[in-house]
Amino acid sequence: MTSTEPDTPPTRTPENTERPPRVPVAQAMRGAARQLGELLGTAPEAVSAMQPTPDGWVADVEVVELERVPETMTIMATYRVILDAQGQLLGYERQHRYARGQLDRGR
């Protein structure tokens, strides 16, 4: 006679815990800007930082928050964007706001 134990999921071991391949940095940069732009309803100006993490990517994306005249008084914001290894947005947070013409001071 054979035993009828219920099927159990395989246990994760170091041999079968392969991570999916990470998208290239250029693709992750474009994806961070595009996905954040879709959520905020605006076109991002630039990706100012990009770093790999164990689980994906972290990007800083610059966005126009409020158009002003003169243009140097336009309000900009830096958003921290977290992406998974496939480049899908997992979360975002505004880091700070500044006038377009403002130089980095004490940051």
PDB file of N, CA and C in Angstrom:
ATOM      1  N   MET A   1       0.820  -1.189   0.000  1.00  0.00           N
ATOM      2  CA  MET A   1       0.000   0.000   0.000  1.00  0.00           C
ATOM      3  C   MET A   1       0.860   1.249   0.000  1.00  0.00           C
ATOM      4  N   THR A   2       0.366   2.254  -0.645  1.00  0.00           N
ATOM      5  CA  THR A   2       1.105   3.513  -0.683  1.00  0.00           C
ATOM      6  C   THR A   2       0.382   4.541   0.175  1.00  0.00           C
ATOM      7  N   SER A   3       1.146   5.457   0.676  1.00  0.00           N
ATOM      8  CA  SER A   3       0.566   6.514   1.513  1.00  0.00           C
ATOM      9  C   SER A   3      -0.036   7.590   0.622  1.00  0.00           C
ATOM     10  N   THR A   4      -1.059   8.253   1.095  1.00  0.00           N
ATOM     11  CA  THR A   4      -1.726   9.295   0.307  1.00  0.00           C
ATOM     12  C   THR A   4      -1.557  10.641   0.996  1.00  0.00           C
ATOM     13  N   GLU A   5      -0.341  11.113   1.056  1.00  0.00           N
ATOM     14  CA  GLU A   5      -0.066  12.422   1.658  1.00  0.00           C
ATOM     15  C   GLU A   5      -0.447  13.509   0.666  1.00  0.00           C
ATOM     16  N   PRO A   6      -1.012  14.612   1.184  1.00  0.00           N
ATOM     17  CA  PRO A   6      -1.346  15.712   0.270  1.00  0.00           C
ATOM     18  C   PRO A   6      -0.079  16.284  -0.349  1.00  0.00           C
ATOM     19  N   ASP A   7      -0.240  16.794  -1.564  1.00  0.00           N
ATOM     20  CA  ASP A   7       0.901  17.425  -2.230  1.00  0.00           C
ATOM     21  C   ASP A   7       1.300  18.671  -1.456  1.00  0.00           C
ATOM     22  N   THR A   8       2.578  18.830  -1.248  1.00  0.00           N
ATOM     23  CA  THR A   8       3.077  20.027  -0.576  1.00  0.00           C
ATOM     24  C   THR A   8       3.951  20.780  -1.549  1.00  0.00           C
ATOM     25  N   PRO A   9       3.924  22.121  -1.449  1.00  0.00           N
ATOM     26  CA  PRO A   9       4.772  22.886  -2.376  1.00  0.00           C
ATOM     27  C   PRO A   9       6.235  22.595  -2.101  1.00  0.00           C
ATOM     28  N   PRO A  10       7.055  22.687  -3.123  1.00  0.00           N
ATOM     29  CA  PRO A  10       8.477  22.428  -2.922  1.00  0.00           C
ATOM     30  C   PRO A  10       9.082  23.467  -1.972  1.00  0.00           C
ATOM     31  N   THR A  11      10.002  23.013  -1.171  1.00  0.00           N
ATOM     32  CA  THR A  11      10.698  23.908  -0.253  1.00  0.00           C
ATOM     33  C   THR A  11      11.731  24.693  -1.040  1.00  0.00           C
ATOM     34  N   ARG A  12      11.820  26.007  -0.743  1.00  0.00           N
ATOM     35  CA  ARG A  12      12.815  26.836  -1.431  1.00  0.00           C
ATOM     36  C   ARG A  12      14.178  26.554  -0.840  1.00  0.00           C
ATOM     37  N   THR A  13      15.073  26.192  -1.690  1.00  0.00           N
ATOM     38  CA  THR A  13      16.450  25.947  -1.282  1.00  0.00           C
ATOM     39  C   THR A  13      17.349  26.852  -2.112  1.00  0.00           C
ATOM     40  N   PRO A  14      18.587  27.038  -1.694  1.00  0.00           N
ATOM     41  CA  PRO A  14      19.480  27.900  -2.490  1.00  0.00           C
ATOM     42  C   PRO A  14      19.582  27.475  -3.947  1.00  0.00           C
ATOM     43  N   GLU A  15      19.385  26.211  -4.233  1.00  0.00           N
ATOM     44  CA  GLU A  15      19.496  25.739  -5.605  1.00  0.00           C
ATOM     45  C   GLU A  15      18.323  26.177  -6.480  1.00  0.00           C
ATOM     46  N   ASN A  16      17.131  26.393  -5.890  1.00  0.00           N
ATOM     47  CA  ASN A  16      15.973  26.733  -6.720  1.00  0.00           C
ATOM     48  C   ASN A  16      15.410  28.129  -6.431  1.00  0.00           C
ATOM     49  N   THR A  17      16.227  29.021  -5.913  1.00  0.00           N
ATOM     50  CA  THR A  17      15.766  30.385  -5.619  1.00  0.00           C
ATOM     51  C   THR A  17      16.353  31.396  -6.595  1.00  0.00           C
ATOM     52  N   GLU A  18      16.506  31.008  -7.829  1.00  0.00           N
ATOM     53  CA  GLU A  18      17.053  31.915  -8.830  1.00  0.00           C
ATOM     54  C   GLU A  18      16.166  33.139  -8.967  1.00  0.00           C
ATOM     55  N   ARG A  19      16.792  34.293  -8.985  1.00  0.00           N
ATOM     56  CA  ARG A  19      16.060  35.539  -9.198  1.00  0.00           C
ATOM     57  C   ARG A  19      15.895  35.759 -10.687  1.00  0.00           C
ATOM     58  N   PRO A  20      14.780  36.374 -11.085  1.00  0.00           N
ATOM     59  CA  PRO A  20      14.629  36.678 -12.508  1.00  0.00           C
ATOM     60  C   PRO A  20      15.706  37.682 -12.923  1.00  0.00           C
ATOM     61  N   PRO A  21      16.106  37.662 -14.165  1.00  0.00           N
ATOM     62  CA  PRO A  21      17.140  38.600 -14.608  1.00  0.00           C
ATOM     63  C   PRO A  21      16.659  40.042 -14.487  1.00  0.00           C
ATOM     64  N   ARG A  22      17.572  40.937 -14.125  1.00  0.00           N
ATOM     65  CA  ARG A  22      17.278  42.354 -13.970  1.00  0.00           C
ATOM     66  C   ARG A  22      17.286  43.022 -15.355  1.00  0.00           C
ATOM     67  N   VAL A  23      16.312  43.913 -15.609  1.00  0.00           N
ATOM     68  CA  VAL A  23      16.306  44.640 -16.877  1.00  0.00           C
ATOM     69  C   VAL A  23      17.523  45.559 -16.917  1.00  0.00           C
ATOM     70  N   PRO A  24      18.010  45.889 -18.109  1.00  0.00           N
ATOM     71  CA  PRO A  24      19.161  46.793 -18.229  1.00  0.00           C
ATOM     72  C   PRO A  24      18.832  48.175 -17.660  1.00  0.00           C
ATOM     73  N   VAL A  25      19.874  48.896 -17.253  1.00  0.00           N
ATOM     74  CA  VAL A  25      19.696  50.197 -16.616  1.00  0.00           C
ATOM     75  C   VAL A  25      18.944  51.188 -17.515  1.00  0.00           C
ATOM     76  N   ALA A  26      19.233  51.222 -18.798  1.00  0.00           N
ATOM     77  CA  ALA A  26      18.545  52.166 -19.696  1.00  0.00           C
ATOM     78  C   ALA A  26      17.050  51.872 -19.747  1.00  0.00           C
ATOM     79  N   GLN A  27      16.693  50.607 -19.806  1.00  0.00           N
ATOM     80  CA  GLN A  27      15.275  50.224 -19.820  1.00  0.00           C
ATOM     81  C   GLN A  27      14.608  50.577 -18.493  1.00  0.00           C
ATOM     82  N   ALA A  28      15.308  50.366 -17.387  1.00  0.00           N
ATOM     83  CA  ALA A  28      14.761  50.708 -16.069  1.00  0.00           C
ATOM     84  C   ALA A  28      14.564  52.218 -15.941  1.00  0.00           C
ATOM     85  N   MET A  29      15.512  53.007 -16.473  1.00  0.00           N
ATOM     86  CA  MET A  29      15.388  54.476 -16.422  1.00  0.00           C
ATOM     87  C   MET A  29      14.155  54.942 -17.186  1.00  0.00           C
ATOM     88  N   ARG A  30      13.994  54.447 -18.394  1.00  0.00           N
ATOM     89  CA  ARG A  30      12.821  54.831 -19.192  1.00  0.00           C
ATOM     90  C   ARG A  30      11.530  54.405 -18.509  1.00  0.00           C
ATOM     91  N   GLY A  31      11.541  53.195 -17.959  1.00  0.00           N
ATOM     92  CA  GLY A  31      10.355  52.691 -17.279  1.00  0.00           C
ATOM     93  C   GLY A  31      10.000  53.493 -16.038  1.00  0.00           C
ATOM     94  N   ALA A  32      11.006  53.901 -15.275  1.00  0.00           N
ATOM     95  CA  ALA A  32      10.758  54.702 -14.065  1.00  0.00           C
ATOM     96  C   ALA A  32      10.095  56.019 -14.442  1.00  0.00           C
ATOM     97  N   ALA A  33      10.648  56.713 -15.448  1.00  0.00           N
ATOM     98  CA  ALA A  33      10.095  58.000 -15.876  1.00  0.00           C
ATOM     99  C   ALA A  33       8.684  57.840 -16.445  1.00  0.00           C
ATOM    100  N   ARG A  34       8.491  56.841 -17.305  1.00  0.00           N
ATOM    101  CA  ARG A  34       7.188  56.640 -17.943  1.00  0.00           C
ATOM    102  C   ARG A  34       6.105  56.299 -16.921  1.00  0.00           C
ATOM    103  N   GLN A  35       6.386  55.351 -16.045  1.00  0.00           N
ATOM    104  CA  GLN A  35       5.381  54.911 -15.083  1.00  0.00           C
ATOM    105  C   GLN A  35       5.046  56.000 -14.063  1.00  0.00           C
ATOM    106  N   LEU A  36       6.059  56.743 -13.605  1.00  0.00           N
ATOM    107  CA  LEU A  36       5.784  57.838 -12.681  1.00  0.00           C
ATOM    108  C   LEU A  36       4.968  58.914 -13.378  1.00  0.00           C
ATOM    109  N   GLY A  37       5.326  59.226 -14.621  1.00  0.00           N
ATOM    110  CA  GLY A  37       4.578  60.217 -15.395  1.00  0.00           C
ATOM    111  C   GLY A  37       3.115  59.843 -15.551  1.00  0.00           C
ATOM    112  N   GLU A  38       2.846  58.560 -15.784  1.00  0.00           N
ATOM    113  CA  GLU A  38       1.459  58.094 -15.911  1.00  0.00           C
ATOM    114  C   GLU A  38       0.691  58.293 -14.601  1.00  0.00           C
ATOM    115  N   LEU A  39       1.328  58.014 -13.484  1.00  0.00           N
ATOM    116  CA  LEU A  39       0.664  58.163 -12.190  1.00  0.00           C
ATOM    117  C   LEU A  39       0.427  59.621 -11.829  1.00  0.00           C
ATOM    118  N   LEU A  40       1.401  60.482 -12.131  1.00  0.00           N
ATOM    119  CA  LEU A  40       1.293  61.896 -11.762  1.00  0.00           C
ATOM    120  C   LEU A  40       0.578  62.731 -12.818  1.00  0.00           C
ATOM    121  N   GLY A  41       0.445  62.199 -14.027  1.00  0.00           N
ATOM    122  CA  GLY A  41      -0.198  62.951 -15.103  1.00  0.00           C
ATOM    123  C   GLY A  41       0.670  64.061 -15.664  1.00  0.00           C
ATOM    124  N   THR A  42       1.977  63.865 -15.639  1.00  0.00           N
ATOM    125  CA  THR A  42       2.917  64.854 -16.166  1.00  0.00           C
ATOM    126  C   THR A  42       4.118  64.132 -16.766  1.00  0.00           C
ATOM    127  N   ALA A  43       4.810  64.811 -17.657  1.00  0.00           N
ATOM    128  CA  ALA A  43       5.999  64.221 -18.275  1.00  0.00           C
ATOM    129  C   ALA A  43       7.227  64.557 -17.432  1.00  0.00           C
ATOM    130  N   PRO A  44       7.917  63.559 -16.890  1.00  0.00           N
ATOM    131  CA  PRO A  44       9.126  63.827 -16.112  1.00  0.00           C
ATOM    132  C   PRO A  44      10.190  64.515 -16.954  1.00  0.00           C
ATOM    133  N   GLU A  45      10.980  65.362 -16.307  1.00  0.00           N
ATOM    134  CA  GLU A  45      12.065  66.084 -16.976  1.00  0.00           C
ATOM    135  C   GLU A  45      13.309  65.222 -17.168  1.00  0.00           C
ATOM    136  N   ALA A  46      13.675  64.458 -16.128  1.00  0.00           N
ATOM    137  CA  ALA A  46      14.924  63.702 -16.194  1.00  0.00           C
ATOM    138  C   ALA A  46      14.964  62.650 -15.095  1.00  0.00           C
ATOM    139  N   VAL A  47      15.809  61.651 -15.301  1.00  0.00           N
ATOM    140  CA  VAL A  47      16.159  60.706 -14.247  1.00  0.00           C
ATOM    141  C   VAL A  47      17.534  61.141 -13.770  1.00  0.00           C
ATOM    142  N   SER A  48      17.625  61.608 -12.516  1.00  0.00           N
ATOM    143  CA  SER A  48      18.882  62.175 -12.025  1.00  0.00           C
ATOM    144  C   SER A  48      19.746  61.178 -11.270  1.00  0.00           C
ATOM    145  N   ALA A  49      19.198  60.020 -10.917  1.00  0.00           N
ATOM    146  CA  ALA A  49      19.991  58.984 -10.244  1.00  0.00           C
ATOM    147  C   ALA A  49      19.354  57.630 -10.507  1.00  0.00           C
ATOM    148  N   MET A  50      20.204  56.623 -10.567  1.00  0.00           N
ATOM    149  CA  MET A  50      19.734  55.250 -10.805  1.00  0.00           C
ATOM    150  C   MET A  50      20.696  54.312 -10.100  1.00  0.00           C
ATOM    151  N   GLN A  51      20.149  53.435  -9.238  1.00  0.00           N
ATOM    152  CA  GLN A  51      20.998  52.493  -8.516  1.00  0.00           C
ATOM    153  C   GLN A  51      20.352  51.113  -8.507  1.00  0.00           C
ATOM    154  N   PRO A  52      21.168  50.070  -8.695  1.00  0.00           N
ATOM    155  CA  PRO A  52      20.627  48.716  -8.561  1.00  0.00           C
ATOM    156  C   PRO A  52      20.444  48.380  -7.082  1.00  0.00           C
ATOM    157  N   THR A  53      19.471  47.538  -6.792  1.00  0.00           N
ATOM    158  CA  THR A  53      19.261  47.009  -5.449  1.00  0.00           C
ATOM    159  C   THR A  53      19.220  45.487  -5.579  1.00  0.00           C
ATOM    160  N   PRO A  54      19.243  44.766  -4.476  1.00  0.00           N
ATOM    161  CA  PRO A  54      19.161  43.306  -4.585  1.00  0.00           C
ATOM    162  C   PRO A  54      17.889  42.825  -5.292  1.00  0.00           C
ATOM    163  N   ASP A  55      16.808  43.619  -5.203  1.00  0.00           N
ATOM    164  CA  ASP A  55      15.527  43.193  -5.773  1.00  0.00           C
ATOM    165  C   ASP A  55      15.088  43.978  -6.998  1.00  0.00           C
ATOM    166  N   GLY A  56      15.895  44.918  -7.480  1.00  0.00           N
ATOM    167  CA  GLY A  56      15.482  45.712  -8.637  1.00  0.00           C
ATOM    168  C   GLY A  56      16.301  46.972  -8.798  1.00  0.00           C
ATOM    169  N   TRP A  57      15.590  48.116  -8.829  1.00  0.00           N
ATOM    170  CA  TRP A  57      16.229  49.407  -9.061  1.00  0.00           C
ATOM    171  C   TRP A  57      15.591  50.481  -8.188  1.00  0.00           C
ATOM    172  N   VAL A  58      16.370  51.533  -7.886  1.00  0.00           N
ATOM    173  CA  VAL A  58      15.865  52.749  -7.253  1.00  0.00           C
ATOM    174  C   VAL A  58      16.296  53.908  -8.135  1.00  0.00           C
ATOM    175  N   ALA A  59      15.348  54.777  -8.478  1.00  0.00           N
ATOM    176  CA  ALA A  59      15.639  55.917  -9.356  1.00  0.00           C
ATOM    177  C   ALA A  59      15.143  57.199  -8.712  1.00  0.00           C
ATOM    178  N   ASP A  60      15.833  58.302  -8.971  1.00  0.00           N
ATOM    179  CA  ASP A  60      15.354  59.639  -8.620  1.00  0.00           C
ATOM    180  C   ASP A  60      14.932  60.304  -9.920  1.00  0.00           C
ATOM    181  N   VAL A  61      13.679  60.752  -9.959  1.00  0.00           N
ATOM    182  CA  VAL A  61      13.106  61.326 -11.167  1.00  0.00           C
ATOM    183  C   VAL A  61      12.678  62.759 -10.889  1.00  0.00           C
ATOM    184  N   GLU A  62      13.088  63.681 -11.773  1.00  0.00           N
ATOM    185  CA  GLU A  62      12.763  65.104 -11.638  1.00  0.00           C
ATOM    186  C   GLU A  62      11.490  65.404 -12.425  1.00  0.00           C
ATOM    187  N   VAL A  63      10.545  66.098 -11.778  1.00  0.00           N
ATOM    188  CA  VAL A  63       9.230  66.363 -12.348  1.00  0.00           C
ATOM    189  C   VAL A  63       8.853  67.825 -12.142  1.00  0.00           C
ATOM    190  N   VAL A  64       8.219  68.447 -13.146  1.00  0.00           N
ATOM    191  CA  VAL A  64       7.660  69.791 -12.990  1.00  0.00           C
ATOM    192  C   VAL A  64       6.367  69.652 -12.194  1.00  0.00           C
ATOM    193  N   GLU A  65       6.287  70.349 -11.056  1.00  0.00           N
ATOM    194  CA  GLU A  65       5.064  70.295 -10.254  1.00  0.00           C
ATOM    195  C   GLU A  65       4.163  71.500 -10.500  1.00  0.00           C
ATOM    196  N   LEU A  66       4.770  72.664 -10.799  1.00  0.00           N
ATOM    197  CA  LEU A  66       3.979  73.875 -11.003  1.00  0.00           C
ATOM    198  C   LEU A  66       4.735  74.807 -11.942  1.00  0.00           C
ATOM    199  N   GLU A  67       4.140  75.071 -13.117  1.00  0.00           N
ATOM    200  CA  GLU A  67       4.756  75.979 -14.094  1.00  0.00           C
ATOM    201  C   GLU A  67       4.605  77.411 -13.611  1.00  0.00           C
ATOM    202  N   ARG A  68       5.689  78.186 -13.688  1.00  0.00           N
ATOM    203  CA  ARG A  68       5.661  79.591 -13.299  1.00  0.00           C
ATOM    204  C   ARG A  68       6.428  80.421 -14.318  1.00  0.00           C
ATOM    205  N   VAL A  69       6.152  81.718 -14.303  1.00  0.00           N
ATOM    206  CA  VAL A  69       6.888  82.670 -15.132  1.00  0.00           C
ATOM    207  C   VAL A  69       7.578  83.635 -14.178  1.00  0.00           C
ATOM    208  N   PRO A  70       8.867  83.846 -14.322  1.00  0.00           N
ATOM    209  CA  PRO A  70       9.778  83.259 -15.309  1.00  0.00           C
ATOM    210  C   PRO A  70      10.015  81.773 -15.013  1.00  0.00           C
ATOM    211  N   GLU A  71      10.522  81.089 -16.039  1.00  0.00           N
ATOM    212  CA  GLU A  71      10.723  79.647 -15.939  1.00  0.00           C
ATOM    213  C   GLU A  71      11.621  79.247 -14.772  1.00  0.00           C
ATOM    214  N   THR A  72      12.539  80.122 -14.364  1.00  0.00           N
ATOM    215  CA  THR A  72      13.429  79.800 -13.251  1.00  0.00           C
ATOM    216  C   THR A  72      12.676  79.685 -11.927  1.00  0.00           C
ATOM    217  N   MET A  73      11.431  80.128 -11.890  1.00  0.00           N
ATOM    218  CA  MET A  73      10.617  80.020 -10.675  1.00  0.00           C
ATOM    219  C   MET A  73       9.660  78.829 -10.724  1.00  0.00           C
ATOM    220  N   THR A  74       9.715  78.039 -11.788  1.00  0.00           N
ATOM    221  CA  THR A  74       8.909  76.825 -11.881  1.00  0.00           C
ATOM    222  C   THR A  74       9.261  75.899 -10.719  1.00  0.00           C
ATOM    223  N   ILE A  75       8.256  75.290 -10.096  1.00  0.00           N
ATOM    224  CA  ILE A  75       8.481  74.393  -8.961  1.00  0.00           C
ATOM    225  C   ILE A  75       8.700  72.976  -9.483  1.00  0.00           C
ATOM    226  N   MET A  76       9.840  72.427  -9.107  1.00  0.00           N
ATOM    227  CA  MET A  76      10.238  71.077  -9.496  1.00  0.00           C
ATOM    228  C   MET A  76      10.179  70.178  -8.266  1.00  0.00           C
ATOM    229  N   ALA A  77      10.169  68.882  -8.490  1.00  0.00           N
ATOM    230  CA  ALA A  77      10.215  67.923  -7.388  1.00  0.00           C
ATOM    231  C   ALA A  77      11.061  66.727  -7.797  1.00  0.00           C
ATOM    232  N   THR A  78      11.735  66.154  -6.819  1.00  0.00           N
ATOM    233  CA  THR A  78      12.470  64.914  -7.017  1.00  0.00           C
ATOM    234  C   THR A  78      11.676  63.801  -6.363  1.00  0.00           C
ATOM    235  N   TYR A  79      11.370  62.767  -7.146  1.00  0.00           N
ATOM    236  CA  TYR A  79      10.656  61.595  -6.645  1.00  0.00           C
ATOM    237  C   TYR A  79      11.589  60.406  -6.613  1.00  0.00           C
ATOM    238  N   ARG A  80      11.572  59.657  -5.527  1.00  0.00           N
ATOM    239  CA  ARG A  80      12.298  58.391  -5.424  1.00  0.00           C
ATOM    240  C   ARG A  80      11.349  57.304  -5.899  1.00  0.00           C
ATOM    241  N   VAL A  81      11.766  56.544  -6.919  1.00  0.00           N
ATOM    242  CA  VAL A  81      10.939  55.506  -7.534  1.00  0.00           C
ATOM    243  C   VAL A  81      11.600  54.151  -7.285  1.00  0.00           C
ATOM    244  N   ILE A  82      10.816  53.186  -6.827  1.00  0.00           N
ATOM    245  CA  ILE A  82      11.321  51.839  -6.575  1.00  0.00           C
ATOM    246  C   ILE A  82      10.731  50.904  -7.622  1.00  0.00           C
ATOM    247  N   LEU A  83      11.630  50.184  -8.310  1.00  0.00           N
ATOM    248  CA  LEU A  83      11.227  49.247  -9.365  1.00  0.00           C
ATOM    249  C   LEU A  83      11.661  47.843  -8.990  1.00  0.00           C
ATOM    250  N   ASP A  84      10.903  46.850  -9.441  1.00  0.00           N
ATOM    251  CA  ASP A  84      11.338  45.468  -9.252  1.00  0.00           C
ATOM    252  C   ASP A  84      12.363  45.128 -10.338  1.00  0.00           C
ATOM    253  N   ALA A  85      12.837  43.895 -10.332  1.00  0.00           N
ATOM    254  CA  ALA A  85      13.878  43.479 -11.278  1.00  0.00           C
ATOM    255  C   ALA A  85      13.422  43.555 -12.731  1.00  0.00           C
ATOM    256  N   GLN A  86      12.105  43.446 -12.978  1.00  0.00           N
ATOM    257  CA  GLN A  86      11.577  43.535 -14.339  1.00  0.00           C
ATOM    258  C   GLN A  86      11.245  44.966 -14.743  1.00  0.00           C
ATOM    259  N   GLY A  87      11.495  45.944 -13.861  1.00  0.00           N
ATOM    260  CA  GLY A  87      11.266  47.342 -14.191  1.00  0.00           C
ATOM    261  C   GLY A  87       9.866  47.836 -13.886  1.00  0.00           C
ATOM    262  N   GLN A  88       9.071  47.059 -13.137  1.00  0.00           N
ATOM    263  CA  GLN A  88       7.714  47.486 -12.780  1.00  0.00           C
ATOM    264  C   GLN A  88       7.751  48.331 -11.514  1.00  0.00           C
ATOM    265  N   LEU A  89       7.027  49.436 -11.527  1.00  0.00           N
ATOM    266  CA  LEU A  89       7.002  50.347 -10.389  1.00  0.00           C
ATOM    267  C   LEU A  89       6.343  49.686  -9.184  1.00  0.00           C
ATOM    268  N   LEU A  90       7.037  49.701  -8.055  1.00  0.00           N
ATOM    269  CA  LEU A  90       6.506  49.152  -6.811  1.00  0.00           C
ATOM    270  C   LEU A  90       6.047  50.261  -5.868  1.00  0.00           C
ATOM    271  N   GLY A  91       6.681  51.437  -5.969  1.00  0.00           N
ATOM    272  CA  GLY A  91       6.324  52.540  -5.101  1.00  0.00           C
ATOM    273  C   GLY A  91       7.089  53.790  -5.468  1.00  0.00           C
ATOM    274  N   TYR A  92       6.618  54.924  -4.942  1.00  0.00           N
ATOM    275  CA  TYR A  92       7.321  56.187  -5.164  1.00  0.00           C
ATOM    276  C   TYR A  92       7.038  57.120  -4.002  1.00  0.00           C
ATOM    277  N   GLU A  93       7.933  58.103  -3.823  1.00  0.00           N
ATOM    278  CA  GLU A  93       7.794  59.064  -2.746  1.00  0.00           C
ATOM    279  C   GLU A  93       8.485  60.364  -3.154  1.00  0.00           C
ATOM    280  N   ARG A  94       7.822  61.500  -2.910  1.00  0.00           N
ATOM    281  CA  ARG A  94       8.464  62.780  -3.208  1.00  0.00           C
ATOM    282  C   ARG A  94       9.527  63.030  -2.147  1.00  0.00           C
ATOM    283  N   GLN A  95      10.741  63.326  -2.607  1.00  0.00           N
ATOM    284  CA  GLN A  95      11.865  63.571  -1.703  1.00  0.00           C
ATOM    285  C   GLN A  95      11.977  65.041  -1.315  1.00  0.00           C
ATOM    286  N   HIS A  96      11.855  65.930  -2.306  1.00  0.00           N
ATOM    287  CA  HIS A  96      11.876  67.364  -2.004  1.00  0.00           C
ATOM    288  C   HIS A  96      11.390  68.173  -3.201  1.00  0.00           C
ATOM    289  N   ARG A  97      11.068  69.428  -2.931  1.00  0.00           N
ATOM    290  CA  ARG A  97      10.640  70.371  -3.970  1.00  0.00           C
ATOM    291  C   ARG A  97      11.637  71.520  -3.998  1.00  0.00           C
ATOM    292  N   TYR A  98      11.751  72.148  -5.178  1.00  0.00           N
ATOM    293  CA  TYR A  98      12.701  73.244  -5.335  1.00  0.00           C
ATOM    294  C   TYR A  98      12.315  74.073  -6.556  1.00  0.00           C
ATOM    295  N   ALA A  99      12.796  75.315  -6.598  1.00  0.00           N
ATOM    296  CA  ALA A  99      12.603  76.159  -7.775  1.00  0.00           C
ATOM    297  C   ALA A  99      13.586  75.712  -8.852  1.00  0.00           C
ATOM    298  N   ARG A 100      13.156  75.724 -10.115  1.00  0.00           N
ATOM    299  CA  ARG A 100      13.999  75.238 -11.211  1.00  0.00           C
ATOM    300  C   ARG A 100      15.375  75.888 -11.216  1.00  0.00           C
ATOM    301  N   GLY A 101      15.478  77.150 -10.918  1.00  0.00           N
ATOM    302  CA  GLY A 101      16.746  77.849 -10.949  1.00  0.00           C
ATOM    303  C   GLY A 101      17.600  77.676  -9.696  1.00  0.00           C
ATOM    304  N   GLN A 102      17.114  76.930  -8.714  1.00  0.00           N
ATOM    305  CA  GLN A 102      17.829  76.775  -7.449  1.00  0.00           C
ATOM    306  C   GLN A 102      19.010  75.817  -7.590  1.00  0.00           C
ATOM    307  N   LEU A 103      20.135  76.203  -7.006  1.00  0.00           N
ATOM    308  CA  LEU A 103      21.303  75.324  -6.976  1.00  0.00           C
ATOM    309  C   LEU A 103      21.223  74.446  -5.744  1.00  0.00           C
ATOM    310  N   ASP A 104      21.933  73.304  -5.765  1.00  0.00           N
ATOM    311  CA  ASP A 104      21.994  72.451  -4.585  1.00  0.00           C
ATOM    312  C   ASP A 104      22.638  73.224  -3.447  1.00  0.00           C
ATOM    313  N   ARG A 105      21.946  73.297  -2.320  1.00  0.00           N
ATOM    314  CA  ARG A 105      22.488  73.987  -1.137  1.00  0.00           C
ATOM    315  C   ARG A 105      22.283  73.116   0.082  1.00  0.00           C
ATOM    316  N   GLY A 106      23.356  72.685   0.680  1.00  0.00           N
ATOM    317  CA  GLY A 106      23.272  71.934   1.917  1.00  0.00           C
ATOM    318  C   GLY A 106      22.489  70.650   1.829  1.00  0.00           C
ATOM    319  N   ARG A 107      22.498  70.047   0.692  1.00  0.00           N
ATOM    320  CA  ARG A 107      21.749  68.812   0.498  1.00  0.00           C
ATOM    321  C   ARG A 107      22.610  67.614   0.578  1.00  0.00           C
TER     322      ARG A 107
END
